XYZ file of C-alpha atoms in Angstrom:
581
model
C -27.592 34.956 10.552
C -24.394 34.633 8.887
C -22.979 32.863 11.462
C -25.690 30.533 11.359
C -25.113 29.448 7.429
C -21.491 29.142 8.115
C -21.994 26.341 10.843
C -23.553 24.740 7.681
C -21.665 24.961 5.624
C -17.849 22.886 5.315
C -14.718 25.696 5.257
C -12.356 23.390 3.316
C -14.614 22.347 1.179
C -17.056 22.904 -1.850
C -19.939 21.468 -4.139
C -20.483 19.774 -7.463
C -20.473 23.921 -9.027
C -17.654 24.703 -6.605
C -19.597 26.608 -4.033
C -19.521 25.903 -0.125
C -20.395 22.639 0.468
C -23.943 22.988 2.323
C -23.439 19.974 5.032
C -27.300 19.769 5.076
C -26.993 18.530 1.267
C -23.853 16.828 0.606
C -21.275 14.808 2.679
C -22.230 11.910 5.128
C -22.005 8.055 5.207
C -24.799 7.561 1.212
C -22.074 9.513 -0.745
C -19.329 7.951 1.309
C -20.970 4.239 1.151
C -20.909 5.002 -2.927
C -16.740 5.309 -2.453
C -17.002 2.038 -1.126
C -18.105 0.445 -3.596
C -15.254 1.104 -6.067
C -12.893 0.153 -3.252
C -14.821 -3.780 -3.389
C -14.206 -4.451 -6.946
C -11.315 -2.853 -7.143
C -10.048 -5.953 -4.603
C -12.089 -8.136 -5.980
C -10.719 -7.134 -9.539
C -7.264 -7.202 -8.568
C -6.538 -10.230 -5.962
C -8.449 -12.243 -8.067
C -6.683 -12.106 -10.807
C -3.431 -12.179 -8.552
C -4.261 -15.117 -6.247
C -4.203 -17.653 -8.850
C -2.355 -16.009 -12.081
C 0.908 -18.341 -11.275
C -1.498 -21.249 -11.916
C -2.430 -19.813 -15.324
C 1.053 -18.769 -16.240
C 2.542 -22.533 -15.538
C -0.651 -24.172 -16.405
C -2.194 -22.979 -19.677
C 0.885 -20.240 -21.092
C 3.187 -22.902 -19.767
C 5.982 -20.504 -17.982
C 8.579 -21.539 -16.110
C 7.620 -21.984 -12.204
C 10.342 -18.739 -10.984
C 9.176 -16.694 -14.455
C 5.722 -16.778 -13.325
C 6.243 -16.044 -9.987
C 8.287 -12.721 -10.742
C 5.576 -11.903 -13.218
C 2.798 -12.243 -10.827
C 5.049 -10.058 -7.868
C 6.181 -7.479 -11.011
C 2.273 -6.926 -11.178
C 1.620 -6.466 -7.794
C 4.030 -4.601 -6.969
C 3.726 -1.834 -9.817
C -0.068 -2.049 -8.956
C 1.189 -0.389 -5.226
C 4.314 1.364 -6.679
C 1.840 3.399 -9.230
C 0.212 4.724 -5.986
C 2.692 7.773 -6.445
C 1.384 8.510 -9.387
C -2.253 8.620 -9.018
C -1.698 10.834 -5.632
C 0.184 13.243 -7.992
C -2.345 13.241 -10.796
C -4.845 13.573 -8.215
C -3.159 16.927 -5.865
C -1.840 18.243 -8.777
C -4.203 18.042 -11.929
C -7.457 16.282 -11.646
C -8.591 15.571 -7.983
C -9.380 12.996 -6.546
C -13.021 12.341 -7.632
C -12.269 12.706 -11.273
C -9.223 10.913 -11.084
C -11.195 7.614 -9.446
C -13.494 7.773 -12.252
C -11.288 7.881 -14.765
C -8.366 5.442 -13.603
C -11.552 3.363 -12.522
C -12.248 3.345 -16.502
C -8.693 2.145 -17.657
C -8.985 -0.314 -14.755
C -12.305 -1.831 -16.412
C -10.707 -2.077 -19.601
C -8.156 -3.757 -18.499
C -9.907 -6.307 -16.842
C -12.365 -6.787 -20.110
C -9.577 -6.757 -22.430
C -8.317 -10.230 -19.105
C -11.461 -11.510 -20.391
C -10.761 -11.656 -23.867
C -8.024 -12.669 -24.173
C -8.215 -15.772 -21.755
C -11.416 -16.984 -23.777
C -9.496 -16.971 -28.025
C -7.783 -19.674 -28.872
C -5.262 -17.523 -30.872
C -3.929 -15.791 -27.353
C -2.474 -18.756 -25.725
C -0.426 -21.856 -26.457
C -2.096 -25.151 -27.092
C -2.008 -27.653 -24.639
C 1.021 -30.081 -23.658
C 1.402 -33.160 -25.352
C 0.807 -35.604 -22.881
C 2.655 -38.447 -24.846
C 5.895 -36.490 -25.609
C 5.710 -34.481 -22.671
C 6.088 -31.492 -24.843
C 5.142 -28.146 -23.877
C 5.043 -25.383 -25.879
C 5.907 -22.310 -24.267
C 3.283 -18.803 -25.008
C 5.051 -16.386 -27.867
C 5.970 -12.541 -27.030
C 2.499 -11.790 -29.406
C 0.872 -13.938 -26.738
C 2.645 -12.810 -23.510
C 2.212 -9.153 -25.086
C -1.473 -8.806 -25.180
C -1.356 -10.823 -21.189
C 1.137 -7.779 -20.080
C -1.173 -4.864 -21.519
C -4.067 -6.162 -19.904
C -2.248 -6.568 -16.265
C -0.586 -3.562 -16.417
C -3.526 -1.405 -17.845
C -4.901 -2.984 -14.839
C -2.163 -2.114 -12.019
C -2.514 2.101 -13.211
C -6.578 1.687 -12.845
C -5.380 -0.234 -8.893
C -2.599 2.491 -8.576
C -5.223 5.693 -9.236
C -7.774 4.334 -6.859
C -5.845 2.753 -4.382
C -4.084 6.934 -3.814
C -7.385 8.643 -3.798
C -10.439 6.441 -3.093
C -10.057 6.476 1.007
C -8.725 10.030 0.891
C -12.038 10.953 -1.225
C -13.990 9.333 1.293
C -13.337 10.841 4.441
C -13.253 14.200 2.604
C -17.441 13.191 3.205
C -16.794 14.110 6.969
C -15.760 17.143 8.470
C -13.241 17.285 11.313
C -14.521 19.999 13.023
C -17.545 18.117 13.325
C -17.735 16.078 16.599
C -20.433 14.067 14.810
C -19.187 14.087 11.973
C -15.595 12.789 12.846
C -17.629 9.864 14.954
C -18.737 8.780 11.490
C -15.482 9.450 10.006
C -13.908 6.730 12.270
C -16.603 3.797 11.481
C -15.722 4.688 8.437
C -12.133 3.952 8.362
C -13.343 0.921 10.014
C -16.289 -0.547 7.483
C -13.294 0.576 5.175
C -10.805 -2.092 6.441
C -13.751 -4.488 6.801
C -14.910 -4.271 2.995
C -11.394 -4.298 1.841
C -11.296 -7.661 3.248
C -14.669 -8.911 1.953
C -13.823 -7.910 -1.127
C -10.712 -10.135 -0.749
C -12.154 -12.945 0.383
C -14.860 -13.033 -2.113
C -11.696 -12.874 -4.690
C -10.493 -15.439 -3.549
C -12.944 -17.973 -2.882
C -15.981 -17.520 -5.540
C -14.053 -15.659 -7.862
C -10.908 -18.418 -7.891
C -13.499 -20.880 -8.062
C -15.139 -19.543 -10.804
C -11.909 -19.767 -12.761
C -10.752 -23.290 -12.162
C -14.296 -24.670 -13.126
C -16.150 -22.809 -15.257
C -14.077 -20.604 -17.255
C -11.357 -17.377 -16.194
C -13.114 -15.808 -18.823
C -16.122 -15.491 -17.294
C -14.387 -14.571 -13.705
C -13.014 -11.556 -15.158
C -15.548 -10.531 -17.171
C -17.499 -10.808 -13.855
C -15.088 -7.988 -12.400
C -15.138 -5.796 -15.566
C -18.766 -6.026 -15.256
C -18.897 -5.273 -11.336
C -15.913 -2.371 -11.724
C -18.739 -1.046 -14.518
C -21.592 -1.315 -11.815
C -19.521 0.791 -9.672
C -18.630 3.923 -11.830
C -22.095 4.134 -12.529
C -22.781 4.438 -9.121
C -19.924 6.524 -8.218
C -21.224 8.862 -10.877
C -24.569 9.024 -9.686
C -23.459 10.655 -6.506
C -21.442 13.889 -8.198
C -24.184 16.314 -6.424
C -23.748 14.749 -2.876
C -19.923 14.928 -2.816
C -17.944 16.862 -1.197
C -14.738 18.050 -2.646
C -11.496 19.427 -1.191
C -9.709 22.310 -2.285
C -6.240 20.618 -4.097
C -3.471 22.258 -1.460
C -0.994 21.364 -4.575
C 1.208 18.153 -4.652
C 3.733 17.329 -1.561
C 6.478 15.685 -4.282
C 6.628 19.007 -5.672
C 6.727 20.900 -1.850
C 9.775 18.820 -0.971
C 11.078 18.887 -4.770
C 10.813 22.702 -3.675
C 13.160 22.294 -0.245
C 16.143 19.752 -2.066
C 16.208 22.529 -4.486
C 16.491 25.410 -2.041
C 18.637 24.327 -0.201
C 21.152 22.883 -2.240
C 21.519 26.151 -4.624
C 22.150 27.744 -0.836
C 24.901 24.908 0.130
C 27.656 26.775 0.587
C 26.230 29.478 2.678
C 27.549 29.290 6.060
C 25.078 28.623 9.362
C 24.247 28.835 12.441
C 21.097 26.947 13.656
C 21.525 28.817 17.483
C 21.620 32.391 15.429
C 20.804 32.358 12.340
C 16.806 34.312 11.135
C 15.342 32.130 8.799
C 11.806 32.946 7.047
C 8.618 31.691 8.007
C 5.216 32.531 6.037
C 2.512 30.762 8.683
C 1.109 32.180 11.680
C 2.008 30.771 15.182
C -0.811 28.148 15.562
C 0.023 26.503 12.749
C 3.442 26.745 12.528
C 5.774 23.757 12.736
C 8.641 24.281 15.134
C 11.727 24.309 14.023
C 14.679 21.430 15.198
C 17.795 20.932 14.804
C 17.776 17.793 13.386
C 18.713 17.717 9.406
C 20.204 21.094 9.530
C 21.780 20.867 6.424
C 17.906 21.620 4.867
C 17.530 24.652 7.001
C 19.304 27.016 4.635
C 16.559 26.957 2.443
C 14.810 29.510 4.421
C 17.926 31.915 4.973
C 16.747 35.015 3.035
C 18.738 36.176 0.174
C 18.977 38.038 -2.767
C 17.169 36.915 -6.170
C 14.846 34.646 -3.836
C 11.721 37.181 -5.375
C 9.869 37.143 -8.088
C 7.172 39.518 -9.762
C 3.261 37.581 -10.090
C 0.603 40.036 -11.396
C 2.698 43.077 -9.842
C 2.928 41.775 -6.572
C 6.463 40.212 -5.328
C 6.107 36.877 -3.604
C 9.013 34.776 -2.990
C 10.483 31.684 -4.741
C 9.451 28.457 -3.051
C 12.132 27.320 -5.435
C 14.631 29.550 -3.774
C 12.699 30.328 -0.679
C 11.118 27.571 1.715
C 9.172 28.609 5.074
C 10.928 26.941 8.173
C 7.394 25.534 8.891
C 7.648 23.363 5.087
C 10.898 22.283 5.740
C 10.397 20.373 8.957
C 7.302 18.811 7.069
C 9.424 17.320 5.127
C 12.480 16.687 7.891
C 9.071 14.847 9.442
C 9.349 12.688 6.097
C 12.768 11.853 6.449
C 11.986 10.084 10.102
C 9.626 8.137 8.643
C 12.164 6.714 6.243
C 14.450 4.134 8.682
C 10.487 2.306 9.568
C 9.715 2.799 6.371
C 12.739 0.836 4.715
C 12.341 -2.140 7.912
C 8.753 -3.148 6.501
C 9.284 -3.840 2.935
C 10.778 -7.325 3.755
C 7.667 -8.222 5.836
C 6.102 -7.616 1.733
C 8.134 -9.695 0.369
C 7.339 -13.072 2.936
C 3.643 -11.667 1.965
C 4.470 -12.773 -2.253
C 5.845 -15.550 -1.167
C 1.892 -16.640 -0.401
C 0.552 -15.735 -3.631
C 3.295 -17.555 -5.825
C 4.989 -20.593 -4.554
C 2.526 -20.845 -2.020
C -0.229 -21.498 -4.403
C 2.181 -23.682 -6.202
C 2.895 -25.820 -3.529
C -0.702 -26.391 -2.788
C -1.663 -27.562 -6.846
C 0.677 -30.792 -5.838
C -1.249 -31.334 -2.857
C -4.400 -33.270 -2.095
C -7.465 -30.888 -1.931
C -10.158 -32.507 -1.927
C -13.388 -33.138 0.629
C -15.122 -35.421 -0.368
C -15.969 -34.894 -4.025
C -15.362 -31.275 -4.360
C -12.024 -30.288 -5.328
C -10.405 -26.560 -3.316
C -8.770 -24.583 -6.088
C -5.468 -24.155 -5.215
C -5.827 -20.540 -5.209
C -8.492 -20.161 -2.741
C -5.843 -21.872 -0.298
C -5.567 -18.520 0.537
C -8.750 -18.063 2.566
C -7.100 -18.413 5.632
C -4.759 -15.534 5.097
C -7.869 -13.050 4.583
C -9.115 -14.972 7.449
C -5.911 -14.937 9.869
C -6.715 -11.379 9.077
C -9.988 -11.481 10.242
C -9.624 -13.372 13.075
C -7.091 -11.616 14.353
C -8.288 -7.951 13.889
C -11.359 -8.977 16.008
C -8.971 -10.581 18.668
C -7.429 -7.717 18.757
C -10.291 -5.143 19.104
C -12.670 -7.083 21.389
C -10.517 -8.669 23.877
C -6.462 -7.077 23.729
C -7.729 -3.175 23.418
C -10.190 -4.389 26.481
C -7.460 -5.819 28.486
C -4.851 -2.848 27.691
C -7.954 -0.199 28.692
C -7.961 -2.079 32.058
C -4.702 -3.135 33.122
C -2.139 -0.109 31.397
C -5.248 2.522 30.560
C -3.818 2.649 26.965
C -5.692 1.821 23.876
C -3.909 -1.056 23.042
C -0.594 -1.784 21.235
C 1.570 1.495 19.942
C 1.754 0.994 16.388
C 5.356 0.474 16.405
C 4.705 -2.483 18.716
C 1.718 -3.934 15.875
C 4.511 -3.316 13.088
C 6.720 -5.271 15.420
C 4.278 -7.630 16.210
C 3.866 -8.601 12.580
C 7.723 -9.048 11.445
C 7.822 -11.464 14.360
C 4.804 -13.571 13.287
C 6.147 -13.011 9.938
C 9.633 -14.568 10.687
C 7.934 -17.479 12.640
C 5.704 -18.023 9.316
C 8.769 -18.456 7.126
C 10.357 -21.187 9.486
C 6.991 -22.690 9.501
C 6.973 -22.892 5.805
C 10.501 -23.685 5.216
C 9.535 -27.371 7.334
C 6.319 -27.760 6.011
C 8.610 -27.112 2.183
C 11.147 -30.023 3.451
C 8.325 -32.520 4.860
C 6.585 -32.072 0.662
C 9.932 -32.531 -0.793
C 10.305 -35.608 1.076
C 6.817 -37.291 0.529
C 7.862 -36.592 -3.133
C 10.873 -38.397 -3.731
C 9.199 -41.402 -1.850
C 6.326 -41.026 -4.060
C 7.804 -41.099 -7.460
C 6.103 -38.770 -10.469
C 2.377 -38.956 -9.406
C 0.786 -35.744 -10.115
C -1.052 -36.036 -6.419
C 0.939 -36.143 -3.468
C -0.272 -38.252 -0.890
C -0.427 -35.273 1.776
C -2.888 -32.896 2.849
C -3.430 -29.341 1.727
C -4.241 -27.828 4.531
C -0.027 -28.658 6.135
C 0.323 -25.197 4.817
C -2.319 -23.248 6.624
C 0.393 -22.475 9.321
C 2.141 -20.147 6.751
C -0.738 -18.415 5.920
C -2.267 -18.041 9.222
C 0.996 -16.552 10.836
C 1.555 -14.363 7.733
C -1.441 -13.212 7.594
C -2.256 -12.456 11.564
C 1.306 -10.546 10.820
C -0.219 -8.594 7.947
C -3.563 -7.805 10.728
C -0.651 -6.174 12.697
C 1.738 -4.979 10.353
C -0.781 -2.788 8.318
C -2.851 -1.389 10.705
C -0.129 -0.515 12.123
C 1.997 1.312 8.959
C -1.735 3.306 8.312
C -1.711 4.436 12.564
C 2.201 5.394 11.758
C 2.950 7.118 8.673
C -0.735 9.065 9.093
C 0.327 9.994 13.087
C 4.187 10.864 12.330
C 3.054 12.800 8.410
C 2.534 16.534 8.022
C -1.655 17.479 7.917
C -0.195 18.455 3.970
C 1.231 15.173 3.242
C -1.554 12.896 4.805
C -2.262 11.187 0.847
C 1.298 11.158 0.536
C 2.418 9.281 3.785
C -0.026 7.027 2.744
C 1.632 6.668 -0.718
C 4.258 5.851 0.801
C 3.740 3.136 2.978
C 1.705 1.352 0.267
C 5.474 1.489 -1.256
C 6.363 -0.702 1.118
C 4.611 -3.403 -0.425
C 5.242 -2.023 -3.891
C 9.163 -2.938 -3.346
C 8.674 -6.011 -1.605
C 7.243 -7.634 -4.198
C 10.005 -6.012 -6.321
C 12.817 -7.123 -4.288
C 10.877 -10.887 -4.196
C 11.542 -10.947 -7.946
C 14.744 -9.725 -8.101
C 16.057 -12.427 -5.342
C 13.756 -15.235 -7.670
C 15.949 -14.042 -10.666
C 19.072 -13.993 -8.069
C 18.514 -17.290 -6.639
C 17.155 -18.779 -10.131
C 21.273 -17.217 -11.593
C 23.312 -18.958 -8.928
C 22.065 -22.412 -8.262
C 21.977 -25.635 -10.225
C 25.592 -24.753 -11.200
C 28.140 -27.819 -11.200
C 25.543 -30.253 -11.499
C 23.637 -28.959 -8.213
C 19.931 -28.695 -7.531
C 19.230 -25.838 -8.337
C 16.263 -24.074 -5.165
C 13.754 -22.886 -7.499
C 13.334 -25.243 -10.641
C 10.500 -25.563 -13.280
C 9.010 -28.304 -11.537
C 9.022 -27.764 -8.206
C 9.029 -31.290 -7.210
C 12.732 -30.818 -8.112
C 13.755 -27.898 -6.419
C 14.687 -27.011 -3.247
C 11.857 -24.302 -2.073
C 13.028 -24.884 1.625
C 16.373 -23.562 1.611
C 14.822 -20.402 -0.299
C 11.869 -19.833 2.983
C 15.160 -20.652 5.426
C 17.010 -17.296 3.114
C 13.766 -15.257 4.052
C 13.060 -16.216 7.371
C 17.345 -15.486 7.964
C 16.884 -12.021 6.146
C 13.905 -11.410 8.143
C 15.400 -12.251 11.208
C 18.598 -9.748 10.520
C 15.513 -7.641 9.062
C 13.778 -6.935 12.416
C 17.038 -6.413 14.727
C 17.365 -3.362 12.746
C 14.005 -2.441 12.848
C 13.950 -2.892 17.263
C 17.423 -0.260 16.271
C 15.603 2.281 14.141
C 12.642 2.285 16.667
C 15.005 3.200 19.292
C 15.891 6.306 17.917
C 12.058 6.898 16.540
C 11.071 6.513 19.917
C 14.054 9.714 20.980
C 13.106 13.272 21.340
C 13.808 15.752 18.866
C 16.333 18.428 19.662
C 15.105 21.516 20.123
C 16.183 25.398 18.333
C 16.676 28.274 19.548
C 16.961 30.144 15.625
C 14.732 32.510 15.079
C 12.239 33.307 12.479
C 11.046 35.870 10.339
C 8.052 36.028 8.870
C 6.783 38.287 5.965
C 6.120 41.736 7.886
C 9.412 41.624 9.732
C 8.178 40.157 12.753
C 10.563 37.829 14.100
C 10.036 35.399 16.701
C 12.192 33.018 19.549
C 11.762 28.974 18.293
C 11.265 28.308 22.298
C 8.662 26.815 22.313
C 9.530 23.239 20.281
């Protein structure tokens, strides 16, 4: 009877009262679907704001072109960087459910404030004087209110991104065959709904911003998030809540601190006796790479502390071999992590300068004018088409010819990087042609050139994202320790963040060093008077160099790790030889 009862509960999850989660009453697809609503609304708000923000900054707030691009990339970079903060809060303090609920409220508050700020005439400068061609840039107060709104949204987004996917997978038991299949289905639908939310944002929402009013569009985002929060809270009694094992960031810091304290100790990796506190089945095999960290597992006097009358190892002075090896696994991810950052710098151009390019081109189909921000629909379309072709064509062919499930994660990342190089070359050639048309046409507002000339750069980089994003997630999740899956996902998302920040840095540098001594500035306030094509060529060259470095990193990433014959000593004093790794 007891065994039957245990089979209906999830060993590592509890219900809302803190009791072992009953499979028949908690978890599964319905609670997971309630969680998806939050992520859809987050994408709707974030992308709906980001893809069309540069036109608001230039056209309404009268901010120079390059500065507008930096504001957008800094906003997006902060969104993804705060994923680490959200993950830390969830793992260490609030748990995933409370983190999602609290930060969703913060994002709804920021979106609501943005809706109000775009409505009030006191919070943006007067329109430009067409007769004198004079424009007053937004004041410090007006920009300050805008920044407050944007970064409240960024804070909410960061917390959601780091917890939503994890909390969704918490609703399935990995040890149950049926629920494990449902979990895979959840991951597929999770990415699909993210893409659909983005698609709605860059089409319907951008159209409402341009044709009805930004305050209405942002108000819709705020209302949808409030509804999603209500739906999330309605499933409180149905969710499964996983027990927290502590923050991976703290665990990594403990290994670093402990090894630094023992840096002067003599250590022979083949004959040392190292501390281990895990049973054999859960131990991580010891390797000889980064052996300076192994000193954290050498037991010396003063490594213990007394807690509730019991002598326990001080984790800031003594770490197990398995904990150290988990940190080594995270370190091994860093070379590939670093070489994927530049892709997102290229991605940043598509929601900033490429949108500004679109504002100068012919965008009418009959009597309908395509909003400049909606051109990113080709980017999202490329992602969906690429994923469909990969799933329905490439994977079956690989199974038939090679017996594999498609490309490896490193091959997908490489494909994404290669396509971004081609995308930047296409963008540079298109911009060169656009500038030629602008010089011939004179000072007219709309150039006699179709906006569809920009499709190749959107399609190539969009298709590249489909490969690199799925490859990144697969690489970081499968090559990271089980206890640091959330951390590895956050690390993956920081590549997007740093890509946006590097874009801001490059724009600032190019802005400061070009246009001197009478030369034409690459990134002029008027895009028709600059040389944006040179900037695109620079990114193409940097991407080629980055791709070569990536290939070198991959060569090291696939090499087997050297084995160790060090002895490990557990708490009971039992030793074993690590010759199994």
